[in-house]
């Protein structure tokens, strides 16, 4: 009984000495690591406020601000933990392997989503188009009603809401119809060879003058654009504001047809 008690006492003393020796050898590093950790938390909170203010002043899109802020702060936290672990002498090999494996798995699982996200970030930063712009992309012609991080919503002229993934949208050709503010309107007419070309050109020129919303700063162009077996093609080119394109097109076409008929010029099919 005495031997057992003595052995237990000796074991306790050995454990105490071992713990004391470990504390003496590593105590300074642990204390310094904790100090760095506390200071790092304060610095990250300070930087978070500064980053939020900087993004607001630089007018970064509201859809991107939460992401950039969260990503920046998360990276700072990870860096702080790694630095503290290094200071304390904690082995980082397993930690690094786990993060690497998790990153690869997440990347494979979210490859399509990440592509859409990257496309959304680039669209919001580079601004190939903005809200209310008329674009032609992915076979869709319409007005941009929403730009989100993962997708863009376009409203077509026949009132269909089309959702386009940003990954596909940014990697293909985007035609921004609105950006320049003006568009050239082309109207083609096919007439027989017996017509008086100069008379037709004069009628079209008068129709242009009588049609509202056609820009006068650029001279209209009227001429023969093609000679075909069954007739000649006369093309008319005028410039209009982008938001007046459809209304001017309908009005000008209608006036040209009426004026040609009134002048006795025979149109195809009549």
CSV table of N, CA, C and O in Angstrom, one decimal, residues 93-199:
chain,number,residue,atom,x,y,z
A,93,UNK,N,1.5,21.7,-41.0
A,93,UNK,CA,1.5,20.8,-42.1
A,93,UNK,C,0.1,20.2,-42.3
A,93,UNK,O,-0.5,20.2,-43.4
A,94,UNK,N,-0.5,19.7,-41.2
A,94,UNK,CA,-1.8,19.1,-41.3
A,94,UNK,C,-2.9,20.1,-41.7
A,94,UNK,O,-3.8,20.0,-42.5
A,95,UNK,N,-2.7,21.3,-41.0
A,95,UNK,CA,-3.7,22.4,-41.2
A,95,UNK,C,-3.6,22.8,-42.7
A,95,UNK,O,-4.7,23.0,-43.3
A,96,UNK,N,-2.5,22.9,-43.3
A,96,UNK,CA,-2.3,23.3,-44.7
A,96,UNK,C,-2.9,22.3,-45.6
A,96,UNK,O,-3.6,22.6,-46.6
A,97,UNK,N,-2.7,21.0,-45.3
A,97,UNK,CA,-3.2,19.9,-46.1
A,97,UNK,C,-4.7,19.9,-46.1
A,97,UNK,O,-5.3,19.7,-47.2
A,98,UNK,N,-5.3,20.1,-45.0
A,98,UNK,CA,-6.8,20.1,-44.9
A,98,UNK,C,-7.4,21.2,-45.7
A,98,UNK,O,-8.3,21.1,-46.4
A,99,UNK,N,-6.8,22.4,-45.6
A,99,UNK,CA,-7.3,23.6,-46.3
A,99,UNK,C,-7.1,23.4,-47.8
A,99,UNK,O,-8.0,23.7,-48.6
A,100,UNK,N,-6.0,22.8,-48.2
A,100,UNK,CA,-5.8,22.5,-49.6
A,100,UNK,C,-6.8,21.6,-50.2
A,100,UNK,O,-7.3,21.8,-51.3
A,101,UNK,N,-7.0,20.5,-49.5
A,101,UNK,CA,-8.0,19.5,-50.0
A,101,UNK,C,-9.4,20.1,-50.0
A,101,UNK,O,-10.1,19.8,-51.0
A,102,UNK,N,-9.7,20.8,-49.0
A,102,UNK,CA,-11.0,21.5,-49.0
A,102,UNK,C,-11.2,22.4,-50.1
A,102,UNK,O,-12.3,22.5,-50.8
A,103,UNK,N,-10.2,23.2,-50.5
A,103,UNK,CA,-10.2,24.2,-51.5
A,103,UNK,C,-10.4,23.5,-52.9
A,103,UNK,O,-11.2,23.9,-53.7
A,104,UNK,N,-9.7,22.4,-53.1
A,104,UNK,CA,-9.8,21.6,-54.4
A,104,UNK,C,-11.2,21.1,-54.5
A,104,UNK,O,-11.9,21.2,-55.6
A,105,UNK,N,-11.8,20.5,-53.4
A,105,UNK,CA,-13.1,19.9,-53.5
A,105,UNK,C,-14.2,21.0,-53.7
A,105,UNK,O,-15.1,20.8,-54.5
A,106,UNK,N,-14.0,22.1,-53.0
A,106,UNK,CA,-15.0,23.2,-53.2
A,106,UNK,C,-14.9,23.7,-54.7
A,106,UNK,O,-15.9,24.1,-55.3
A,107,UNK,N,-13.7,23.9,-55.2
A,107,UNK,CA,-13.5,24.4,-56.5
A,107,UNK,C,-14.2,23.5,-57.6
A,107,UNK,O,-14.8,24.0,-58.5
A,108,UNK,N,-14.0,22.2,-57.4
A,108,UNK,CA,-14.6,21.2,-58.4
A,108,UNK,C,-16.1,21.3,-58.3
A,108,UNK,O,-16.9,21.2,-59.3
A,109,UNK,N,-16.7,21.4,-57.1
A,109,UNK,CA,-18.1,21.3,-56.9
A,109,UNK,C,-18.8,22.6,-57.3
A,109,UNK,O,-19.9,22.6,-57.8
A,110,UNK,N,-18.1,23.7,-57.2
A,110,UNK,CA,-18.7,25.0,-57.5
A,110,UNK,C,-18.1,25.7,-58.8
A,110,UNK,O,-18.1,26.9,-58.9
A,111,UNK,N,-17.5,24.9,-59.7
A,111,UNK,CA,-16.8,25.5,-60.8
A,111,UNK,C,-17.7,26.4,-61.6
A,111,UNK,O,-17.4,27.5,-62.0
A,112,UNK,N,-19.0,25.9,-61.9
A,112,UNK,CA,-19.9,26.7,-62.7
A,112,UNK,C,-20.3,27.9,-62.0
A,112,UNK,O,-20.4,29.0,-62.5
A,113,UNK,N,-20.6,27.8,-60.7
A,113,UNK,CA,-21.0,28.9,-59.9
A,113,UNK,C,-19.9,29.9,-59.8
A,113,UNK,O,-20.2,31.2,-59.9
A,114,UNK,N,-18.7,29.5,-59.6
A,114,UNK,CA,-17.6,30.4,-59.5
A,114,UNK,C,-17.4,31.2,-60.8
A,114,UNK,O,-17.0,32.3,-60.8
A,115,UNK,N,-17.6,30.5,-61.9
A,115,UNK,CA,-17.4,31.1,-63.2
A,115,UNK,C,-18.5,32.2,-63.4
A,115,UNK,O,-18.2,33.3,-63.8
A,116,UNK,N,-19.7,31.9,-62.9
A,116,UNK,CA,-20.8,33.0,-63.0
A,116,UNK,C,-20.4,34.1,-62.1
A,116,UNK,O,-20.7,35.3,-62.4
A,117,UNK,N,-19.9,33.8,-60.9
A,117,UNK,CA,-19.6,34.8,-59.9
A,117,UNK,C,-18.4,35.7,-60.5
A,117,UNK,O,-18.5,37.0,-60.4
A,118,UNK,N,-17.4,35.1,-61.1
A,118,UNK,CA,-16.3,35.9,-61.7
A,118,UNK,C,-16.8,36.8,-62.8
A,118,UNK,O,-16.4,37.9,-62.9
A,119,UNK,N,-17.7,36.2,-63.6
A,119,UNK,CA,-18.3,37.0,-64.7
A,119,UNK,C,-19.1,38.2,-64.1
A,119,UNK,O,-19.0,39.3,-64.7
A,120,UNK,N,-19.9,38.0,-63.0
A,120,UNK,CA,-20.6,39.1,-62.4
A,120,UNK,C,-19.7,40.2,-61.9
A,120,UNK,O,-20.0,41.3,-62.0
A,121,UNK,N,-18.6,39.7,-61.2
A,121,UNK,CA,-17.7,40.7,-60.7
A,121,UNK,C,-17.1,41.6,-61.8
A,121,UNK,O,-17.0,42.8,-61.7
A,122,UNK,N,-16.7,40.9,-62.9
A,122,UNK,CA,-16.1,41.7,-64.0
A,122,UNK,C,-17.1,42.6,-64.7
A,122,UNK,O,-16.8,43.7,-65.0
A,123,UNK,N,-18.4,42.2,-64.8
A,123,UNK,CA,-19.4,43.0,-65.4
A,123,UNK,C,-19.7,44.2,-64.5
A,123,UNK,O,-19.8,45.4,-65.0
A,124,UNK,N,-19.7,44.0,-63.2
A,124,UNK,CA,-20.0,45.1,-62.3
A,124,UNK,C,-18.8,46.1,-62.2
A,124,UNK,O,-19.0,47.3,-62.0
A,125,UNK,N,-17.6,45.6,-62.4
A,125,UNK,CA,-16.4,46.5,-62.3
A,125,UNK,C,-16.1,47.1,-63.6
A,125,UNK,O,-15.8,48.3,-63.7
A,126,UNK,N,-16.2,46.4,-64.7
A,126,UNK,CA,-15.8,47.0,-66.0
A,126,UNK,C,-17.0,47.7,-66.7
A,126,UNK,O,-16.7,48.5,-67.6
A,127,UNK,N,-18.2,47.3,-66.3
A,127,UNK,CA,-19.4,48.0,-66.8
A,127,UNK,C,-19.5,48.0,-68.4
A,127,UNK,O,-19.6,49.1,-69.0
A,128,UNK,N,-19.5,46.8,-69.0
A,128,UNK,CA,-19.8,46.8,-70.4
A,128,UNK,C,-21.3,47.3,-70.7
A,128,UNK,O,-21.6,47.6,-71.8
A,129,UNK,N,-22.1,47.2,-69.7
A,129,UNK,CA,-23.5,47.7,-69.8
A,129,UNK,C,-23.9,48.0,-68.4
A,129,UNK,O,-23.3,47.6,-67.4
A,130,UNK,N,-25.0,48.9,-68.3
A,130,UNK,CA,-25.5,49.2,-67.0
A,130,UNK,C,-27.0,49.0,-67.0
A,130,UNK,O,-27.6,48.6,-68.0
A,131,UNK,N,-27.7,49.3,-65.9
A,131,UNK,CA,-29.1,49.1,-65.8
A,131,UNK,C,-29.8,50.0,-66.9
A,131,UNK,O,-29.3,51.1,-67.2
A,132,UNK,N,-30.9,49.5,-67.5
A,132,UNK,CA,-31.7,50.2,-68.5
A,132,UNK,C,-31.0,50.3,-69.9
A,132,UNK,O,-31.5,50.9,-70.8
A,133,UNK,N,-29.8,49.7,-70.0
A,133,UNK,CA,-29.2,49.6,-71.3
A,133,UNK,C,-29.9,48.6,-72.2
A,133,UNK,O,-30.3,47.5,-71.7
A,134,UNK,N,-30.0,48.8,-73.5
A,134,UNK,CA,-30.5,47.8,-74.4
A,134,UNK,C,-29.3,47.0,-75.0
A,134,UNK,O,-28.4,47.6,-75.6
A,135,UNK,N,-29.3,45.7,-74.7
A,135,UNK,CA,-28.2,44.9,-75.2
A,135,UNK,C,-28.7,43.8,-76.0
A,135,UNK,O,-29.8,43.4,-75.9
A,136,UNK,N,-27.7,43.3,-76.8
A,136,UNK,CA,-28.0,42.0,-77.6
A,136,UNK,C,-26.9,41.1,-77.2
A,136,UNK,O,-25.7,41.3,-77.5
A,137,UNK,N,-27.3,40.0,-76.6
A,137,UNK,CA,-26.3,39.0,-76.1
A,137,UNK,C,-27.0,37.6,-75.9
A,137,UNK,O,-28.2,37.6,-75.5
A,138,UNK,N,-26.3,36.6,-76.2
A,138,UNK,CA,-26.8,35.2,-76.0
A,138,UNK,C,-28.1,35.0,-76.8
A,138,UNK,O,-29.0,34.3,-76.3
A,139,UNK,N,-28.3,35.7,-77.9
A,139,UNK,CA,-29.5,35.5,-78.7
A,139,UNK,C,-30.7,36.3,-78.2
A,139,UNK,O,-31.8,36.1,-78.6
A,140,UNK,N,-30.4,37.2,-77.2
A,140,UNK,CA,-31.5,37.9,-76.5
A,140,UNK,C,-31.3,39.4,-76.8
A,140,UNK,O,-30.2,39.9,-76.7
A,141,UNK,N,-32.4,40.1,-77.2
A,141,UNK,CA,-32.4,41.5,-77.4
A,141,UNK,C,-33.4,42.1,-76.4
A,141,UNK,O,-34.6,41.9,-76.5
A,142,UNK,N,-32.9,43.0,-75.5
A,142,UNK,CA,-33.8,43.5,-74.5
A,142,UNK,C,-33.1,44.5,-73.6
A,142,UNK,O,-31.9,44.9,-73.8
A,143,UNK,N,-33.8,45.0,-72.6
A,143,UNK,CA,-33.3,46.0,-71.7
A,143,UNK,C,-32.9,45.4,-70.4
A,143,UNK,O,-33.6,44.5,-69.9
A,144,UNK,N,-31.7,45.8,-69.9
A,144,UNK,CA,-31.2,45.2,-68.7
A,144,UNK,C,-32.0,45.8,-67.5
A,144,UNK,O,-32.0,47.0,-67.3
A,145,UNK,N,-32.6,44.9,-66.7
A,145,UNK,CA,-33.4,45.3,-65.6
A,145,UNK,C,-32.7,45.0,-64.2
A,145,UNK,O,-33.1,45.5,-63.2
A,146,UNK,N,-31.8,44.1,-64.3
A,146,UNK,CA,-31.1,43.7,-63.0
A,146,UNK,C,-29.7,43.1,-63.3
A,146,UNK,O,-29.6,42.3,-64.2
A,147,UNK,N,-28.7,43.5,-62.5
A,147,UNK,CA,-27.3,43.0,-62.6
A,147,UNK,C,-27.0,42.4,-61.3
A,147,UNK,O,-26.7,43.2,-60.4
A,148,UNK,N,-27.0,41.1,-61.1
A,148,UNK,CA,-26.7,40.5,-59.9
A,148,UNK,C,-25.3,39.8,-60.0
A,148,UNK,O,-24.7,39.8,-61.1
A,149,UNK,N,-24.8,39.3,-58.9
A,149,UNK,CA,-23.4,38.8,-58.9
A,149,UNK,C,-23.4,37.5,-59.8
A,149,UNK,O,-22.4,37.3,-60.4
A,150,UNK,N,-24.4,36.7,-59.8
A,150,UNK,CA,-24.4,35.5,-60.5
A,150,UNK,C,-25.2,35.5,-61.8
A,150,UNK,O,-24.9,34.6,-62.7
A,151,UNK,N,-26.0,36.4,-62.0
A,151,UNK,CA,-26.8,36.4,-63.3
A,151,UNK,C,-27.2,37.9,-63.6
A,151,UNK,O,-27.2,38.8,-62.8
A,152,UNK,N,-27.7,38.1,-64.9
A,152,UNK,CA,-28.2,39.3,-65.3
A,152,UNK,C,-29.6,39.1,-65.9
A,152,UNK,O,-29.8,38.1,-66.6
A,153,UNK,N,-30.5,40.0,-65.6
A,153,UNK,CA,-31.9,39.8,-66.1
A,153,UNK,C,-32.2,40.8,-67.2
A,153,UNK,O,-31.9,42.0,-67.0
A,154,UNK,N,-32.7,40.4,-68.3
A,154,UNK,CA,-33.0,41.2,-69.4
A,154,UNK,C,-34.5,41.1,-69.8
A,154,UNK,O,-35.0,40.0,-69.8
A,155,UNK,N,-35.1,42.2,-70.0
A,155,UNK,CA,-36.5,42.2,-70.4
A,155,UNK,C,-36.6,42.5,-71.9
A,155,UNK,O,-36.2,43.5,-72.4
A,156,UNK,N,-37.2,41.5,-72.6
A,156,UNK,CA,-37.3,41.7,-74.1
A,156,UNK,C,-38.4,42.6,-74.5
A,156,UNK,O,-39.3,42.9,-73.6
A,157,UNK,N,-38.5,42.9,-75.7
A,157,UNK,CA,-39.5,43.9,-76.2
A,157,UNK,C,-40.9,43.3,-76.1
A,157,UNK,O,-41.9,44.0,-76.1
A,158,UNK,N,-41.0,41.9,-76.1
A,158,UNK,CA,-42.3,41.3,-76.0
A,158,UNK,C,-42.6,40.9,-74.5
A,158,UNK,O,-43.4,40.0,-74.3
A,159,UNK,N,-41.9,41.6,-73.6
A,159,UNK,CA,-42.1,41.4,-72.2
A,159,UNK,C,-41.8,40.1,-71.6
A,159,UNK,O,-42.5,39.6,-70.7
A,160,UNK,N,-40.7,39.5,-72.0
A,160,UNK,CA,-40.2,38.3,-71.4
A,160,UNK,C,-39.0,38.6,-70.6
A,160,UNK,O,-38.1,39.2,-71.0
A,161,UNK,N,-39.0,38.1,-69.3
A,161,UNK,CA,-37.8,38.2,-68.5
A,161,UNK,C,-36.9,37.1,-68.7
A,161,UNK,O,-37.2,35.9,-68.4
A,162,UNK,N,-35.7,37.4,-69.2
A,162,UNK,CA,-34.7,36.4,-69.5
A,162,UNK,C,-33.5,36.5,-68.5
A,162,UNK,O,-32.9,37.5,-68.3
A,163,UNK,N,-33.2,35.3,-67.9
A,163,UNK,CA,-32.1,35.3,-66.9
A,163,UNK,C,-30.9,34.7,-67.6
A,163,UNK,O,-30.9,33.5,-68.0
A,164,UNK,N,-29.8,35.5,-67.6
A,164,UNK,CA,-28.6,35.0,-68.3
A,164,UNK,C,-27.5,34.8,-67.3
A,164,UNK,O,-27.1,35.8,-66.6
A,165,UNK,N,-26.9,33.6,-67.2
A,165,UNK,CA,-25.7,33.5,-66.3
A,165,UNK,C,-24.6,34.4,-66.7
A,165,UNK,O,-24.3,34.5,-67.8
A,166,UNK,N,-24.0,35.0,-65.7
A,166,UNK,CA,-22.9,36.0,-66.0
A,166,UNK,C,-21.7,35.4,-66.6
A,166,UNK,O,-20.9,36.0,-67.3
A,167,UNK,N,-21.4,34.1,-66.3
A,167,UNK,CA,-20.2,33.4,-66.9
A,167,UNK,C,-20.4,33.4,-68.4
A,167,UNK,O,-19.4,33.7,-69.1
A,168,UNK,N,-21.5,32.9,-68.9
A,168,UNK,CA,-21.7,32.9,-70.3
A,168,UNK,C,-21.8,34.3,-70.9
A,168,UNK,O,-21.3,34.5,-72.0
A,169,UNK,N,-22.5,35.2,-70.2
A,169,UNK,CA,-22.7,36.5,-70.7
A,169,UNK,C,-21.4,37.2,-71.0
A,169,UNK,O,-21.2,37.9,-72.0
A,170,UNK,N,-20.5,37.2,-70.0
A,170,UNK,CA,-19.2,38.0,-70.1
A,170,UNK,C,-18.3,37.4,-71.1
A,170,UNK,O,-17.4,38.1,-71.7
A,171,UNK,N,-18.3,36.1,-71.3
A,171,UNK,CA,-17.4,35.4,-72.2
A,171,UNK,C,-17.8,35.4,-73.7
A,171,UNK,O,-17.1,34.8,-74.5
A,172,UNK,N,-19.0,36.0,-74.0
A,172,UNK,CA,-19.4,36.1,-75.4
A,172,UNK,C,-19.5,37.6,-75.8
A,172,UNK,O,-19.4,38.5,-75.0
A,173,UNK,N,-19.8,37.8,-77.1
A,173,UNK,CA,-20.0,39.1,-77.6
A,173,UNK,C,-21.2,39.8,-77.0
A,173,UNK,O,-22.3,39.2,-76.9
A,174,UNK,N,-21.1,41.0,-76.5
A,174,UNK,CA,-22.2,41.8,-76.0
A,174,UNK,C,-22.3,43.1,-76.9
A,174,UNK,O,-21.4,43.8,-77.0
A,175,UNK,N,-23.5,43.3,-77.4
A,175,UNK,CA,-23.7,44.5,-78.2
A,175,UNK,C,-24.5,45.4,-77.4
A,175,UNK,O,-25.7,45.1,-77.0
A,176,UNK,N,-23.9,46.6,-77.0
A,176,UNK,CA,-24.6,47.6,-76.2
A,176,UNK,C,-25.2,48.6,-77.2
A,176,UNK,O,-24.5,49.4,-77.8
A,177,UNK,N,-26.5,48.5,-77.4
A,177,UNK,CA,-27.2,49.4,-78.3
A,177,UNK,C,-27.4,50.8,-77.8
A,177,UNK,O,-27.4,51.8,-78.5
A,178,UNK,N,-27.4,50.9,-76.5
A,178,UNK,CA,-27.8,52.2,-75.8
A,178,UNK,C,-26.6,53.1,-75.6
A,178,UNK,O,-26.7,54.3,-75.7
A,179,UNK,N,-25.4,52.6,-75.5
A,179,UNK,CA,-24.3,53.4,-75.0
A,179,UNK,C,-24.0,54.6,-75.8
A,179,UNK,O,-23.8,55.7,-75.2
A,180,UNK,N,-24.0,54.6,-77.1
A,180,UNK,CA,-23.7,55.7,-77.9
A,180,UNK,C,-24.8,56.7,-78.0
A,180,UNK,O,-24.6,57.9,-78.4
A,181,UNK,N,-26.0,56.3,-77.7
A,181,UNK,CA,-27.2,57.3,-77.6
A,181,UNK,C,-27.9,57.5,-79.0
A,181,UNK,O,-29.0,58.0,-79.0
A,182,UNK,N,-27.2,57.1,-80.1
A,182,UNK,CA,-27.8,57.2,-81.4
A,182,UNK,C,-27.6,55.9,-82.2
A,182,UNK,O,-26.7,55.2,-82.0
A,183,UNK,N,-28.5,55.7,-83.1
A,183,UNK,CA,-28.5,54.5,-84.0
A,183,UNK,C,-28.8,54.9,-85.4
A,183,UNK,O,-29.5,55.8,-85.7
A,184,UNK,N,-28.2,54.1,-86.3
A,184,UNK,CA,-28.5,54.3,-87.7
A,184,UNK,C,-29.7,53.4,-88.1
A,184,UNK,O,-29.6,52.2,-87.8
A,185,UNK,N,-30.7,54.0,-88.7
A,185,UNK,CA,-31.8,53.2,-89.1
A,185,UNK,C,-31.7,53.0,-90.6
A,185,UNK,O,-31.6,53.9,-91.4
A,186,UNK,N,-31.7,51.7,-91.0
A,186,UNK,CA,-31.6,51.3,-92.4
A,186,UNK,C,-33.0,50.7,-92.9
A,186,UNK,O,-33.6,49.9,-92.2
A,187,UNK,N,-33.5,51.2,-94.0
A,187,UNK,CA,-34.7,50.7,-94.6
A,187,UNK,C,-34.4,50.4,-96.1
A,187,UNK,O,-33.9,51.2,-96.8
A,188,UNK,N,-34.7,49.1,-96.5
A,188,UNK,CA,-34.5,48.7,-97.8
A,188,UNK,C,-35.8,48.5,-98.6
A,188,UNK,O,-36.8,48.0,-98.0
A,189,UNK,N,-35.8,49.0,-99.8
A,189,UNK,CA,-37.0,48.8,-100.7
A,189,UNK,C,-36.5,48.1,-102.0
A,189,UNK,O,-35.5,48.4,-102.5
A,190,UNK,N,-37.3,47.1,-102.4
A,190,UNK,CA,-37.0,46.4,-103.7
A,190,UNK,C,-38.1,46.8,-104.7
A,190,UNK,O,-39.3,46.6,-104.5
A,191,UNK,N,-37.6,47.5,-105.8
A,191,UNK,CA,-38.5,48.0,-106.8
A,191,UNK,C,-38.1,47.4,-108.2
A,191,UNK,O,-36.9,46.9,-108.4
A,192,UNK,N,-38.9,47.6,-109.2
A,192,UNK,CA,-38.6,47.1,-110.5
A,192,UNK,C,-37.7,48.0,-111.2
A,192,UNK,O,-37.5,49.2,-110.8
A,193,UNK,N,-37.1,47.5,-112.3
A,193,UNK,CA,-36.2,48.3,-113.1
A,193,UNK,C,-36.8,49.4,-113.9
A,193,UNK,O,-36.1,50.3,-114.4
A,194,UNK,N,-38.2,49.4,-114.0
A,194,UNK,CA,-38.8,50.4,-114.8
A,194,UNK,C,-39.0,51.8,-114.1
A,194,UNK,O,-39.5,52.7,-114.7
A,195,UNK,N,-38.7,51.8,-112.8
A,195,UNK,CA,-39.0,53.0,-112.0
A,195,UNK,C,-38.0,54.1,-112.3
A,195,UNK,O,-36.9,53.8,-112.9
A,196,UNK,N,-38.4,55.3,-112.0
A,196,UNK,CA,-37.5,56.4,-112.2
A,196,UNK,C,-36.7,56.6,-110.8
A,196,UNK,O,-37.3,57.0,-109.8
A,197,UNK,N,-35.5,56.2,-110.8
A,197,UNK,CA,-34.7,56.2,-109.5
A,197,UNK,C,-34.7,57.6,-108.9
A,197,UNK,O,-34.8,57.7,-107.6
A,198,UNK,N,-34.5,58.6,-109.7
A,198,UNK,CA,-34.4,59.9,-109.1
A,198,UNK,C,-35.7,60.4,-108.5
A,198,UNK,O,-35.7,61.0,-107.4
A,199,UNK,N,-36.8,60.0,-109.1
A,199,UNK,CA,-38.1,60.3,-108.5
A,199,UNK,C,-38.3,59.6,-107.2
A,199,UNK,O,-38.8,60.2,-106.2
